[in-house]
Structures are given as C-alpha cells and as structure tokens.
Short mmCIF file of C-alpha atoms in Angstrom, two decimals:
data_model
loop_
_atom_site.label_atom_id
_atom_site.label_comp_id
_atom_site.label_asym_id
_atom_site.label_seq_id
_atom_site.Cartn_x
_atom_site.Cartn_y
_atom_site.Cartn_z
CA MET A 199 -5.12 -1.31 -46.36
CA SER A 200 -4.29 2.29 -46.32
CA SER A 201 -5.89 4.91 -44.71
CA ALA A 202 -6.83 6.68 -47.96
CA ALA A 203 -9.07 3.86 -48.50
CA VAL A 204 -10.76 3.76 -45.52
CA ALA A 205 -11.26 7.88 -46.37
CA ALA A 206 -12.80 6.76 -49.29
CA GLY A 207 -15.76 4.94 -47.49
CA PHE A 208 -16.82 8.40 -46.50
CA PRO A 209 -17.30 10.80 -49.36
CA ALA A 210 -20.18 13.30 -48.02
CA ILE A 211 -18.20 13.95 -44.89
CA ILE A 212 -14.96 14.46 -46.68
CA LYS A 213 -16.61 17.02 -48.69
CA ALA A 214 -17.29 18.95 -45.47
CA ARG A 215 -13.67 19.10 -44.54
CA ASP A 216 -13.59 23.05 -43.64
CA ALA A 217 -17.48 23.58 -43.43
CA GLY A 218 -18.03 21.13 -40.94
CA PRO A 219 -18.40 20.73 -37.32
CA THR A 220 -15.87 19.80 -34.38
CA LEU A 221 -16.84 16.69 -33.19
CA ARG A 222 -17.02 16.45 -29.52
CA ILE A 223 -15.84 12.94 -27.96
CA LEU A 224 -16.39 12.44 -23.83
CA GLY A 225 -14.78 9.87 -22.31
CA THR A 226 -11.88 8.20 -20.99
CA HIS A 227 -7.96 7.79 -22.11
CA ALA A 228 -8.35 3.81 -22.94
CA THR A 229 -9.82 5.17 -25.69
CA LEU A 230 -9.59 8.50 -26.42
CA GLN A 231 -6.13 8.67 -27.77
CA GLU A 232 -4.45 11.11 -29.54
CA PRO A 233 -3.03 8.73 -32.29
CA ILE A 234 -6.92 7.58 -32.84
CA ARG A 235 -8.06 11.25 -32.96
CA GLN A 236 -5.54 12.14 -35.84
CA GLN A 237 -6.11 8.96 -37.92
CA ALA A 238 -9.93 9.79 -37.50
CA GLU A 239 -9.52 13.03 -38.56
CA ARG A 240 -7.30 12.06 -41.53
CA ASP A 241 -9.77 9.51 -42.83
CA LEU A 242 -13.26 11.50 -42.11
CA GLY A 243 -12.08 15.20 -42.98
CA PHE A 244 -13.69 16.93 -40.28
CA ARG A 245 -12.20 18.01 -36.72
CA ILE A 246 -12.48 16.26 -33.76
CA GLU A 247 -12.15 17.33 -29.69
CA LEU A 248 -11.43 14.75 -27.36
CA LEU A 249 -12.51 15.38 -23.91
CA PRO A 250 -10.80 12.72 -22.02
CA GLY A 251 -11.40 12.24 -18.02
CA GLY A 252 -11.94 9.98 -14.79
CA SER A 253 -14.59 7.41 -15.43
CA SER A 254 -16.73 8.80 -12.38
CA GLN A 255 -15.92 12.50 -13.70
CA VAL A 256 -17.15 11.45 -17.68
CA LEU A 257 -19.93 9.56 -16.23
CA LEU A 258 -21.03 12.46 -14.06
CA GLN A 259 -21.02 15.08 -17.08
CA ALA A 260 -22.63 12.74 -19.40
CA SER A 261 -25.82 12.13 -17.14
CA THR A 262 -26.43 15.94 -16.42
CA GLU A 263 -24.64 18.04 -19.21
CA PRO A 264 -25.62 16.44 -22.67
CA ASP A 265 -25.12 19.84 -24.37
CA SER A 266 -21.30 19.21 -23.95
CA PHE A 267 -20.73 16.34 -25.54
CA ASP A 268 -21.66 14.58 -29.13
CA VAL A 269 -20.57 11.06 -28.74
CA TYR A 270 -20.02 9.29 -25.19
CA GLU A 271 -17.06 6.42 -24.93
CA GLN A 272 -17.13 4.50 -21.49
CA TRP A 273 -17.83 1.40 -20.32
CA SER A 274 -21.20 -1.03 -20.17
CA ASP A 275 -21.51 -0.42 -16.49
CA SER A 276 -22.62 3.38 -17.41
CA MET A 277 -25.37 2.19 -19.59
CA ARG A 278 -28.33 1.83 -17.25
CA LEU A 279 -27.57 5.33 -15.66
CA LEU A 280 -27.35 7.13 -18.92
CA TRP A 281 -30.29 5.98 -20.41
CA GLN A 282 -32.40 6.70 -17.24
CA ALA A 283 -30.92 9.99 -17.36
CA GLY A 284 -32.49 10.57 -20.53
CA THR A 285 -29.20 12.30 -22.10
CA ILE A 286 -28.07 10.24 -24.67
CA GLN A 287 -30.63 9.11 -27.73
CA PRO A 288 -31.40 5.61 -29.58
CA ILE A 289 -28.93 4.73 -32.67
CA ASP A 290 -30.40 3.51 -35.97
CA VAL A 291 -29.27 0.24 -36.53
CA SER A 292 -29.80 1.18 -40.52
CA ARG A 293 -27.53 3.81 -40.12
CA LEU A 294 -24.42 1.64 -39.29
CA ARG A 295 -22.42 0.38 -42.21
CA TYR A 296 -21.16 -2.72 -40.32
CA TRP A 297 -23.73 -3.99 -38.03
CA ASP A 298 -24.20 -7.11 -39.60
CA GLU A 299 -20.86 -8.05 -39.12
CA VAL A 300 -20.90 -7.38 -35.40
CA ASN A 301 -20.33 -10.60 -33.58
CA ARG A 302 -22.85 -12.72 -31.70
CA LEU A 303 -20.88 -12.02 -28.44
CA SER A 304 -22.46 -8.58 -28.52
CA LYS A 305 -26.05 -9.94 -29.66
CA THR A 306 -26.30 -13.06 -27.40
CA GLY A 307 -24.09 -12.37 -24.86
CA ARG A 308 -21.89 -15.26 -25.43
CA ILE A 309 -18.90 -16.21 -27.93
CA THR A 310 -20.39 -19.69 -29.13
CA GLU A 311 -23.64 -21.84 -28.37
CA GLU A 312 -21.52 -23.67 -25.49
CA ALA A 313 -19.83 -20.80 -23.20
CA PRO A 314 -21.30 -19.16 -20.44
CA ILE A 315 -23.20 -16.14 -20.50
CA GLY A 316 -21.81 -14.93 -16.96
CA ALA A 317 -23.39 -12.89 -14.46
CA GLY A 318 -24.13 -9.41 -14.49
CA ASP A 319 -25.04 -7.33 -17.73
CA PRO A 320 -24.05 -9.47 -21.13
CA PRO A 321 -24.12 -7.04 -23.74
CA ASN A 322 -27.28 -8.14 -25.19
CA THR A 323 -29.48 -7.32 -22.35
CA ILE A 324 -29.22 -3.95 -22.53
CA LEU A 325 -28.30 -3.33 -25.87
CA TYR A 326 -31.65 -3.15 -27.87
CA VAL A 327 -34.30 -0.25 -27.30
CA GLN A 328 -37.54 -2.09 -26.73
CA PRO A 329 -40.99 -0.85 -27.95
CA ASP A 330 -41.61 0.24 -24.33
CA GLY A 331 -38.31 2.40 -24.48
CA ALA A 332 -36.93 -0.21 -22.06
CA LEU A 333 -33.40 -1.79 -22.79
CA GLY A 334 -33.95 -5.37 -23.84
CA PRO A 335 -32.23 -8.38 -25.36
CA THR A 336 -34.82 -8.92 -27.96
CA PRO A 337 -33.68 -7.33 -31.63
CA GLN A 338 -35.12 -4.10 -32.40
CA ALA A 339 -34.20 -1.74 -35.41
CA GLN A 340 -32.59 1.09 -32.58
CA ILE A 341 -29.88 0.20 -30.08
CA SER A 342 -28.67 1.87 -27.08
CA TYR A 343 -24.82 2.14 -27.78
CA LEU A 344 -22.63 0.83 -30.81
CA PRO A 345 -20.70 -2.35 -29.54
CA TYR A 346 -16.66 -1.65 -30.26
CA VAL A 347 -14.05 -2.23 -27.82
CA HIS A 348 -13.91 -5.34 -25.62
CA ASN A 349 -12.02 -7.44 -23.09
CA VAL A 350 -11.56 -9.58 -20.36
CA ASP A 351 -10.05 -8.39 -17.33
CA ALA A 352 -8.08 -10.37 -14.45
CA PHE A 353 -5.02 -9.89 -12.65
CA GLY A 354 -1.46 -9.55 -13.55
CA TYR A 355 1.58 -10.86 -11.34
CA ASN A 356 5.27 -10.82 -11.89
CA SER A 357 6.25 -14.31 -12.45
CA ARG A 358 10.22 -13.84 -10.82
CA VAL A 359 8.02 -13.57 -7.51
CA ILE A 360 5.17 -15.91 -8.39
CA PRO A 361 6.14 -18.75 -10.81
CA GLU A 362 3.85 -18.83 -14.11
CA ALA A 363 0.94 -21.24 -13.35
CA GLU A 364 -0.96 -22.66 -16.26
CA PRO A 365 -3.98 -20.93 -17.49
CA TYR A 366 -7.48 -22.02 -16.55
CA VAL A 367 -5.93 -24.42 -13.87
CA GLY A 368 -2.96 -22.91 -11.92
CA GLU A 369 -4.17 -19.13 -11.58
CA SER A 370 -6.87 -18.14 -9.44
CA TRP A 371 -8.63 -15.15 -8.39
CA GLY A 372 -7.82 -16.37 -4.46
CA TRP A 373 -4.34 -15.06 -4.76
CA LEU A 374 -5.20 -11.55 -4.03
CA LEU A 375 -6.30 -12.42 -0.05
CA ASP A 376 -3.45 -15.03 -0.15
CA PRO A 377 -1.43 -13.92 2.88
CA ALA A 378 1.65 -15.16 1.16
CA TYR A 379 2.10 -11.69 -1.05
CA ALA A 380 0.62 -9.68 1.95
CA GLY A 381 1.64 -5.93 1.46
CA ARG A 382 2.29 -6.78 -2.19
CA VAL A 383 -1.22 -6.52 -3.46
CA ALA A 384 -3.40 -3.59 -5.38
CA LEU A 385 -6.94 -3.50 -6.22
CA VAL A 386 -8.23 -1.04 -9.07
CA ASN A 387 -9.57 1.76 -6.85
CA ALA A 388 -13.18 1.79 -9.01
CA PRO A 389 -16.35 0.71 -6.98
CA SER A 390 -17.91 -0.82 -9.96
CA ILE A 391 -15.29 -3.13 -10.68
CA GLY A 392 -13.39 -3.69 -7.79
CA ILE A 393 -16.20 -5.49 -5.75
CA PHE A 394 -16.19 -7.82 -8.29
CA ASP A 395 -12.68 -8.38 -7.78
CA LEU A 396 -13.01 -8.97 -4.27
CA ALA A 397 -15.95 -10.89 -4.74
CA LEU A 398 -13.99 -13.56 -7.18
CA ALA A 399 -11.21 -13.54 -4.56
CA ALA A 400 -13.25 -14.33 -1.51
CA ARG A 401 -15.07 -16.36 -2.83
CA ALA A 402 -12.17 -18.43 -4.34
CA ARG A 403 -10.82 -18.80 -0.91
CA GLY A 404 -14.22 -20.23 0.49
CA LEU A 405 -14.62 -16.88 2.59
CA ILE A 406 -18.16 -16.11 0.92
CA ASP A 407 -20.84 -17.44 -2.02
CA PHE A 408 -23.04 -15.50 -3.19
CA ALA A 409 -26.64 -16.19 -4.67
CA ASP A 410 -26.18 -14.11 -7.80
CA LEU A 411 -22.77 -12.73 -8.24
CA GLY A 412 -23.91 -10.13 -10.39
CA ALA A 413 -26.54 -8.74 -8.40
CA MET A 414 -25.10 -9.17 -4.69
CA THR A 415 -27.78 -8.41 -2.07
CA ALA A 416 -26.98 -5.78 0.34
CA GLU A 417 -26.28 -8.52 3.39
CA GLU A 418 -23.82 -10.12 0.62
CA VAL A 419 -22.29 -6.63 -0.36
CA ASP A 420 -21.65 -5.94 3.84
CA GLU A 421 -20.31 -9.76 4.66
CA LEU A 422 -17.60 -9.26 1.53
CA PHE A 423 -16.73 -5.67 2.73
CA LYS A 424 -16.38 -6.91 6.29
CA ILE A 425 -14.12 -9.50 4.62
CA ALA A 426 -11.89 -6.95 2.67
CA ILE A 427 -11.55 -4.56 5.49
CA ALA A 428 -10.30 -7.13 7.65
CA TYR A 429 -7.76 -8.06 5.26
CA LYS A 430 -6.90 -4.57 4.82
CA LEU A 431 -6.13 -3.89 8.31
CA ASP A 432 -4.08 -6.78 8.10
CA GLY A 433 -2.15 -5.51 5.68
CA GLN A 434 -2.74 -7.35 2.52
CA PHE A 435 -3.09 -4.68 -0.16
CA ARG A 436 0.04 -2.07 -0.78
CA SER A 437 -2.08 0.29 -2.66
CA PHE A 438 -5.61 1.05 -4.47
CA TRP A 439 -4.75 2.49 -8.44
CA ARG A 440 -6.68 5.10 -10.15
CA SER A 441 -5.08 4.83 -13.43
CA ILE A 442 -3.36 2.42 -15.89
CA PRO A 443 -0.23 3.97 -15.63
CA HIS A 444 -0.26 3.69 -11.86
CA SER A 445 -0.96 0.45 -11.91
CA ALA A 446 1.84 -0.41 -14.39
CA GLU A 447 4.09 1.99 -11.95
CA LEU A 448 3.45 -0.33 -8.87
CA MET A 449 4.51 -3.29 -10.36
CA ILE A 450 7.66 -2.04 -12.49
CA SER A 451 8.76 -0.16 -9.14
CA ASP A 452 8.39 -3.60 -7.39
CA ASP A 453 5.88 -2.04 -5.00
CA VAL A 454 3.32 -5.20 -5.95
CA CYS A 455 3.82 -8.51 -7.23
CA LEU A 456 0.08 -9.11 -7.85
CA GLU A 457 -2.41 -6.67 -8.94
CA SER A 458 -5.97 -5.97 -10.39
CA MET A 459 -4.94 -5.04 -14.19
CA PHE A 460 -6.15 -3.71 -17.50
CA SER A 461 -4.55 -5.04 -20.37
CA PRO A 462 -2.55 -2.04 -21.40
CA GLY A 463 -1.42 -1.97 -17.89
CA ALA A 464 0.17 -5.30 -18.09
CA LEU A 465 1.81 -4.58 -21.64
CA MET A 466 3.24 -1.49 -20.01
CA VAL A 467 4.95 -3.42 -17.52
CA ARG A 468 6.06 -5.80 -20.02
CA ALA A 469 7.43 -3.19 -22.16
CA ALA A 470 9.34 -2.13 -19.22
CA GLY A 471 11.27 -5.38 -18.92
CA VAL A 472 9.02 -6.71 -16.17
CA PRO A 473 7.88 -10.51 -16.79
CA CYS A 474 4.32 -9.37 -16.36
CA VAL A 475 1.77 -12.59 -16.67
CA TYR A 476 -1.96 -11.29 -17.22
CA ALA A 477 -3.47 -14.05 -15.43
CA ALA A 478 -6.66 -16.56 -17.01
CA PRO A 479 -8.21 -17.50 -13.77
CA ARG A 480 -9.67 -20.59 -13.12
CA GLU A 481 -12.90 -19.17 -11.87
CA GLY A 482 -13.21 -17.18 -15.11
CA TYR A 483 -12.43 -13.32 -16.05
CA ARG A 484 -14.25 -10.20 -15.27
CA ALA A 485 -15.34 -9.11 -18.75
CA TRP A 486 -16.52 -5.98 -19.65
CA PHE A 487 -17.29 -4.16 -23.24
CA GLY A 488 -17.04 -0.50 -24.65
CA VAL A 489 -20.44 1.51 -25.43
CA MET A 490 -20.17 4.47 -27.60
CA CYS A 491 -23.40 6.67 -27.04
CA LEU A 492 -25.22 9.46 -29.16
CA SER A 493 -26.19 12.55 -26.68
CA ARG A 494 -29.60 13.40 -27.19
CA SER A 495 -28.13 16.79 -28.38
CA CYS A 496 -26.58 15.87 -31.68
CA THR A 497 -28.61 16.78 -34.07
CA ASP A 498 -28.20 17.74 -37.66
CA GLU A 499 -24.70 18.02 -38.99
CA ARG A 500 -23.18 16.95 -35.58
CA GLN A 501 -25.21 13.88 -35.75
CA GLU A 502 -24.20 13.27 -39.25
CA ALA A 503 -20.63 13.38 -38.22
CA ALA A 504 -21.23 11.03 -35.28
CA TYR A 505 -22.56 8.24 -37.35
CA ALA A 506 -19.54 8.81 -39.58
CA PHE A 507 -17.26 8.26 -36.65
CA MET A 508 -18.89 5.59 -35.54
CA ASN A 509 -18.92 3.41 -38.69
CA TRP A 510 -15.03 4.84 -38.81
CA TRP A 511 -14.44 2.93 -35.62
CA LEU A 512 -15.66 -0.32 -36.95
CA SER A 513 -13.95 0.38 -40.72
CA GLY A 514 -10.65 -1.75 -39.58
CA TRP A 515 -7.92 0.73 -38.80
CA ALA A 516 -9.24 1.31 -35.11
CA GLY A 517 -9.54 -2.16 -34.13
CA ALA A 518 -6.35 -2.89 -35.52
CA TYR A 519 -5.00 0.03 -33.14
CA MET A 520 -6.76 -1.38 -30.42
CA ALA A 521 -5.40 -5.11 -30.38
CA ARG A 522 -1.88 -4.11 -30.26
CA GLN A 523 -3.12 -3.43 -26.46
CA GLY A 524 -4.62 -6.04 -25.91
CA TYR A 525 -8.44 -5.29 -26.57
CA TYR A 526 -11.08 -6.46 -29.06
CA ILE A 527 -13.07 -5.12 -31.93
CA PHE A 528 -16.77 -6.65 -32.04
CA ASN A 529 -16.07 -7.09 -35.89
CA ALA A 530 -12.37 -8.33 -35.90
CA GLU A 531 -12.46 -9.49 -39.76
CA ARG A 532 -12.69 -5.80 -40.96
CA SER A 533 -9.36 -5.37 -38.65
CA ARG A 534 -7.28 -7.87 -39.97
CA PRO A 535 -6.04 -6.44 -43.06
CA PHE A 536 -4.47 -3.67 -40.89
CA LEU A 537 -2.64 -6.27 -38.72
CA GLY A 538 0.31 -8.69 -39.70
CA ALA A 539 -0.43 -12.11 -40.20
CA ASP A 540 1.96 -12.88 -37.16
CA GLU A 541 0.04 -9.96 -34.81
CA TRP A 542 -3.48 -11.68 -35.85
CA GLY A 543 -2.17 -14.77 -35.06
CA TYR A 544 -0.92 -13.85 -31.54
CA TRP A 545 -3.80 -11.36 -30.51
CA TYR A 546 -6.64 -13.16 -31.85
CA ALA A 547 -5.86 -16.58 -32.67
CA GLY A 548 -3.92 -17.95 -30.05
CA GLN A 549 -0.47 -18.58 -32.16
CA PRO A 550 2.85 -18.07 -31.05
CA ALA A 551 4.34 -14.74 -32.11
CA GLN A 552 6.39 -15.46 -34.86
CA ARG A 553 8.54 -12.21 -33.80
CA ALA A 554 9.07 -9.50 -31.14
CA LEU A 555 5.40 -7.59 -31.48
CA PRO A 556 5.05 -3.61 -30.51
CA GLY A 557 2.56 -2.39 -28.71
CA THR A 558 0.51 1.01 -30.12
CA ASP A 559 3.50 3.21 -28.59
CA GLY A 560 6.20 1.14 -30.86
CA ARG A 561 8.03 -0.74 -27.65
CA ILE A 562 8.05 -4.29 -27.73
CA VAL A 563 5.51 -6.08 -25.69
CA VAL A 564 5.45 -9.70 -26.86
CA LYS A 565 8.63 -11.71 -27.44
CA PRO A 566 8.98 -14.30 -30.11
CA GLY A 567 7.50 -17.72 -29.15
CA GLU A 568 5.24 -16.24 -26.63
CA VAL A 569 1.11 -17.11 -26.73
CA ARG A 570 -1.09 -14.95 -25.64
CA HIS A 571 -2.40 -16.05 -21.95
CA GLY A 572 -5.41 -17.47 -22.04
CA GLY A 573 -5.53 -18.68 -25.79
CA SER A 574 -7.63 -17.28 -28.69
CA TYR A 575 -10.36 -15.08 -29.05
CA VAL A 576 -12.79 -17.46 -28.51
CA GLU A 577 -11.37 -19.65 -25.63
CA ARG A 578 -10.78 -16.48 -23.95
CA TRP A 579 -14.53 -15.27 -24.63
CA SER A 580 -15.53 -19.23 -23.20
CA HIS A 581 -14.53 -18.18 -19.59
CA VAL A 582 -16.37 -15.45 -18.50
CA ALA A 583 -17.42 -15.36 -14.95
CA VAL A 584 -19.36 -11.71 -14.37
CA TRP A 585 -19.75 -8.86 -16.59
CA ASN A 586 -18.84 -5.34 -15.38
CA THR A 587 -22.29 -4.18 -13.75
CA VAL A 588 -23.81 -1.58 -11.26
CA MET A 589 -25.93 -3.31 -9.22
CA PRO A 590 -28.80 -2.29 -7.26
CA THR A 591 -26.71 -2.28 -4.48
CA TYR A 592 -24.50 0.54 -6.02
CA ASP A 593 -24.75 2.96 -3.59
CA LEU A 594 -24.32 1.11 -0.85
CA SER A 595 -21.15 -0.35 -2.27
CA VAL A 596 -19.80 2.81 -2.99
CA ARG A 597 -19.96 3.66 0.56
CA ARG A 598 -18.77 0.51 1.72
CA TRP A 599 -15.43 0.87 -0.94
CA SER A 600 -14.94 4.46 0.98
CA GLU A 601 -14.91 2.89 3.73
CA LEU A 602 -12.47 0.13 2.86
CA VAL A 603 -9.86 2.42 0.74
CA LEU A 604 -9.58 4.71 3.97
CA ALA A 605 -9.52 1.74 6.87
#
C-alpha cells in the first residue's frame, strides 16, 4: 500500500499544508525516529517537530510543562503521574478512526481469555476515564491515552557463550544472578523497569518472594536491594546501561554475555554479527505498552493535527515500521499490507523466515529459517509475568536503585 493511499485518508489536514501548525511530539528515541517523522509529514501534510529525550527527562517535562508539547509518546508507567499532574487531557474515542480495530489486549488486559493478565498495571486498568475522573477498566467514551506500540521484554544472551535454550523451559530470569556469569551481566539503568528484572531474577533463584510482584511493599523492596547490592559488591554486574545503543555495544564488544535488553537492542547486536538470543523466560515476560497522550494545552488547529497524527499511527505504515524493530501495534491487521508476507509470518505469526529479513535500517537481523524466539504474537503475549508499573513504593525504589548503581 502506498503512502499516497494513507494520505488520502486525511483530506482536511492535507489542505492545511502551508497554513497548519507545527505539531510538537515529546517522547523517547524508541518511537521519535526521523523516518517516522518524514513519512508522517508526507502523509499528513503538516510539519512535525520531534522533541526526544531520556525517559526521566521527558516525563518531568510532560508533567510540569504542558505548554511545551502537543503530543506525548512514552511508556505506560508514566500514566498515573501524568494524569494526577493534570497535564494531559482526555481523548475522545469518537475521533479515533481505527478504535474498533484496537485488539482486546489493550481493552481487557489479556490477549485471550485463557492468558494470564500479569501483575502490575495491565493497559485496561488505566485506559478509560471514569465518570468521577479517575482511570479504570470500565469502557467509556473517553480514554487517557491512545494504545499503539507494545512488546514483551526479557534479557538477551550471546549464544556463543551461553548455549541457546528452549523457550519457556530452559531460559530463566535467574540467569542474571547466576555466579557463572559474574562480571558479564548488565542491567537497564531505569528504576521503574530494572526493579522488576531484579525481582524476577531473585525470585527465580529462590532468594525472595513477593505477596504481589506488581505492588511490592517497602519491606520487600528493601530486602530485594539488600540482595542486589550484595551481588553487585561480589562483582556480578558489569554495567548499567541507559540507552538501547549502549546495551547493544556492551554485547558487541564482548563486555557482557547476558543483559536486560529491549528488542531493538538485541536486533542491533544481531545485525553486527553477534548471535544474540532474546529470551523467552519460563517465569514470563516483563510487558509494556506505549501511551500517546494529548497535552491539556493542545487545542483548536493543533488538536486537529494531533488527532490526525494519532489516527496516522494506527493507519498501517508506522505499525509495519515498528514490526521491523520487534515491536507490535495494537491493530496489527492494518499494518499487514505494509509488510511482506514473509515479514508478517516471522514477526507476528511465529513462522520460519523465508528469506533474510532487514531491520528498520536495512541491515539483516533475521536469517532464513529462523523463528522468532518465543513464537507468535499470541503465544508471546500469553506469558506475561508483570507489566511495567510505577508502584506506591516508587520513591523508595529510586533511592535504593541509586545505592545499587553506586555500590
């Protein structure tokens, strides 16, 4: 399907090519990528300015400076803070062209009736704006965010060092704390994410358990970091990475053989010729979903452009682009015509690759015959252990995380 076909779906905006506003998008580099901006401008006909930054930086800006952006793109664990800060406005479902196509995962919290929902904040629990202004799972005419990109996260490992294991059977989060890999393990340097990687690892090794993994008590947080700091002092961790390229470089340079990873990082490593396996842990994944929000200051022409941009994200091209870096879109069938049949088979259907498949930068990331580790979209989303969540003990976990990194 051509970009012209997509553009034809937005005639009111196309007419405003020269007179329309510049839409300001605040978020992280994961979705604020130049090829996406260029394609959106071509299809929509108005100017788009990207304002990328680190996760903590853009969250602070979004929660304190609503006049500085129109659309905010980030992760689900930012939603409660933004909503409580009052810097984002409700989104009218009636203005979302593809809302009926958005799948049940975002609307019910599970991909099938049999799939586990997972601990923490599943997407439906913070999606709908309830009559009292709170966020909740009961369907309403307004939502707090547009569901778009999402994925299940795990860890990556170099199969030259650690033999590739069977998905959901042999691979375990406990490997992160296995003394056999001491000095060659890295963790993501993000308190609200890394704490779950540590928790899953410590629980897998029988070092601690939690009454509710998605809502740890202060005592549980303290005990978890007591364990983690002891491992750090014993030399378990080589590094704490802050960016996807940094995580990739750690494995490409052979500094680490095992680390918390995001899908694009694992693909960068594979593109560089290192056999990085993106694990399917037997304990389940740490899941996340992207949130696209409207600034409370976004009105009139800017608001019209913002809704057009949100609709564009679900119109097909962007979902296909994100598939090539391992991410999913909540209305995948709309993106299917923008992917080759072999690409769809690998990224979504769990089928062997019929040919070498490129990533977003054109470099080969999948070899012929390979199957996506963990299987199909439905299979992978049937193994969720916990969702990225800002817990009530977040402030404590941030302090303890700093102690871990500096120990």
